[in-house]
Amino acid sequence: SGRFDLGVNELNDTATRRKEIDFVDYLISSLGVLTQKGMENTIDPANLCGYVLAVTQGSAQEELAHQFADECTAKGAATIDIKVFPESAATVLAVSSGQAEIFITNVSTGAYAASKPDSGLALVPGMVPNTASLTGLVIAKDNHQLTLAVQAALQNLIDNGTYGEILAKWGESPQGIIDATINGGLGFSG
């Protein structure tokens, strides 16, 4: 809408979004599974059949949960019971309170939520297969000068080691990139 010059969140660089905005990609993002502490080593992120899954309404994870449920049904396995909540906070609360067993979320977000004292949450080891994507800062398509400046600044942080230090501090090193790309999600397969 032109209201802001730059958007920063864990926004996946997708073909649909690239029609409206440009991305300066800064991280490889994958989905993981958040659960109650003590259950994290009993869940396989590659097989979520039979679990009660909390999702946030309208999220990409909601669509993915329905896809997984259909796959479970197709192979004759126990289906996934999907519970939809209006926002992320309610979704996470559903897991911590036992209303749901699992929540599919970005690994970074899940690790942060689980690190909170007294959260009662844990991130399941491993990632949900085939969910890697590039995440980027978003800039209006007509502001190419800002896009190039942000890309150059990010590349400088990568080249001088600051980027790696920041990722290491927050436990994100495996999700790091080596080149700050513009709209690099095109054809990205993880």
GROMACS .gro file of N, CA and C in nm, residues 10 33-34 37 92 103 105-124 169-172 175:
model
   93
   10GLU      N    1   0.906  -1.282   0.963
   10GLU     CA    2   0.950  -1.407   0.900
   10GLU      C    3   0.859  -1.432   0.780
   33VAL      N    4   0.814  -2.861   1.471
   33VAL     CA    5   0.697  -2.897   1.550
   33VAL      C    6   0.722  -2.857   1.695
   34LEU      N    7   0.630  -2.780   1.748
   34LEU     CA    8   0.633  -2.738   1.887
   34LEU      C    9   0.536  -2.826   1.965
   37LYS      N   10   0.674  -2.988   2.676
   37LYS     CA   11   0.799  -3.046   2.726
   37LYS      C   12   0.775  -3.189   2.769
   92VAL      N   13  -0.040  -2.130   2.034
   92VAL     CA   14   0.066  -2.176   2.124
   92VAL      C   15   0.008  -2.211   2.260
  103PHE      N   16   0.205  -2.807   1.727
  103PHE     CA   17   0.186  -2.684   1.650
  103PHE      C   18   0.300  -2.679   1.549
  105THR      N   19   0.531  -2.473   1.324
  105THR     CA   20   0.576  -2.334   1.322
  105THR      C   21   0.715  -2.325   1.262
  106ASN      N   22   0.758  -2.205   1.231
  106ASN     CA   23   0.895  -2.188   1.185
  106ASN      C   24   0.988  -2.233   1.296
  107VAL      N   25   1.096  -2.300   1.260
  107VAL     CA   26   1.191  -2.352   1.359
  107VAL      C   27   1.239  -2.239   1.451
  108SER      N   28   1.270  -2.124   1.394
  108SER     CA   29   1.319  -2.011   1.474
  108SER      C   30   1.216  -1.969   1.578
  109THR      N   31   1.092  -1.955   1.536
  109THR     CA   32   0.985  -1.913   1.625
  109THR      C   33   0.962  -2.018   1.734
  110GLY      N   34   0.962  -2.145   1.694
  110GLY     CA   35   0.943  -2.252   1.790
  110GLY      C   36   1.053  -2.259   1.894
  111ALA      N   37   1.177  -2.243   1.848
  111ALA     CA   38   1.291  -2.246   1.941
  111ALA      C   39   1.281  -2.131   2.041
  112TYR      N   40   1.242  -2.014   1.992
  112TYR     CA   41   1.227  -1.898   2.081
  112TYR      C   42   1.116  -1.922   2.182
  113ALA      N   43   1.000  -1.970   2.137
  113ALA     CA   44   0.888  -1.996   2.228
  113ALA      C   45   0.928  -2.098   2.334
  114ALA      N   46   0.999  -2.202   2.294
  114ALA     CA   47   1.040  -2.307   2.387
  114ALA      C   48   1.146  -2.259   2.486
  115SER      N   49   1.220  -2.155   2.448
  115SER     CA   50   1.327  -2.105   2.536
  115SER      C   51   1.275  -2.017   2.649
  116LYS      N   52   1.151  -1.976   2.641
  116LYS     CA   53   1.094  -1.889   2.744
  116LYS      C   54   1.080  -1.966   2.875
  117PRO      N   55   1.124  -1.907   2.985
  117PRO     CA   56   1.109  -1.974   3.115
  117PRO      C   57   0.963  -2.008   3.142
  118ASP      N   58   0.941  -2.125   3.194
  118ASP     CA   59   0.806  -2.170   3.231
  118ASP      C   60   0.709  -2.181   3.114
  119SER      N   61   0.761  -2.190   2.990
  119SER     CA   62   0.670  -2.203   2.875
  119SER      C   63   0.605  -2.340   2.871
  120GLY      N   64   0.676  -2.440   2.924
  120GLY     CA   65   0.624  -2.576   2.919
  120GLY      C   66   0.629  -2.635   2.780
  121LEU      N   67   0.701  -2.569   2.689
  121LEU     CA   68   0.707  -2.610   2.549
  121LEU      C   69   0.845  -2.660   2.511
  122ALA      N   70   0.849  -2.742   2.408
  122ALA     CA   71   0.976  -2.792   2.354
  122ALA      C   72   0.963  -2.803   2.203
  123LEU      N   73   1.074  -2.785   2.136
  123LEU     CA   74   1.078  -2.802   1.991
  123LEU      C   75   1.122  -2.944   1.961
  124VAL      N   76   1.045  -3.013   1.879
  124VAL     CA   77   1.078  -3.150   1.839
  124VAL      C   78   1.206  -3.146   1.756
  169LYS      N   79   2.458  -1.637   1.804
  169LYS     CA   80   2.406  -1.592   1.933
  169LYS      C   81   2.265  -1.643   1.957
  170TRP      N   82   2.183  -1.648   1.852
  170TRP     CA   83   2.044  -1.688   1.866
  170TRP      C   84   2.020  -1.833   1.823
  171GLY      N   85   2.126  -1.910   1.798
  171GLY     CA   86   2.112  -2.050   1.763
  171GLY      C   87   2.056  -2.074   1.624
  172GLU      N   88   2.079  -1.981   1.535
  172GLU     CA   89   2.021  -1.988   1.401
  172GLU      C   90   2.124  -2.022   1.293
  175GLN      N   91   2.044  -2.194   0.960
  175GLN     CA   92   1.954  -2.127   0.868
  175GLN      C   93   2.019  -2.012   0.793
   0.00000   0.00000   0.00000
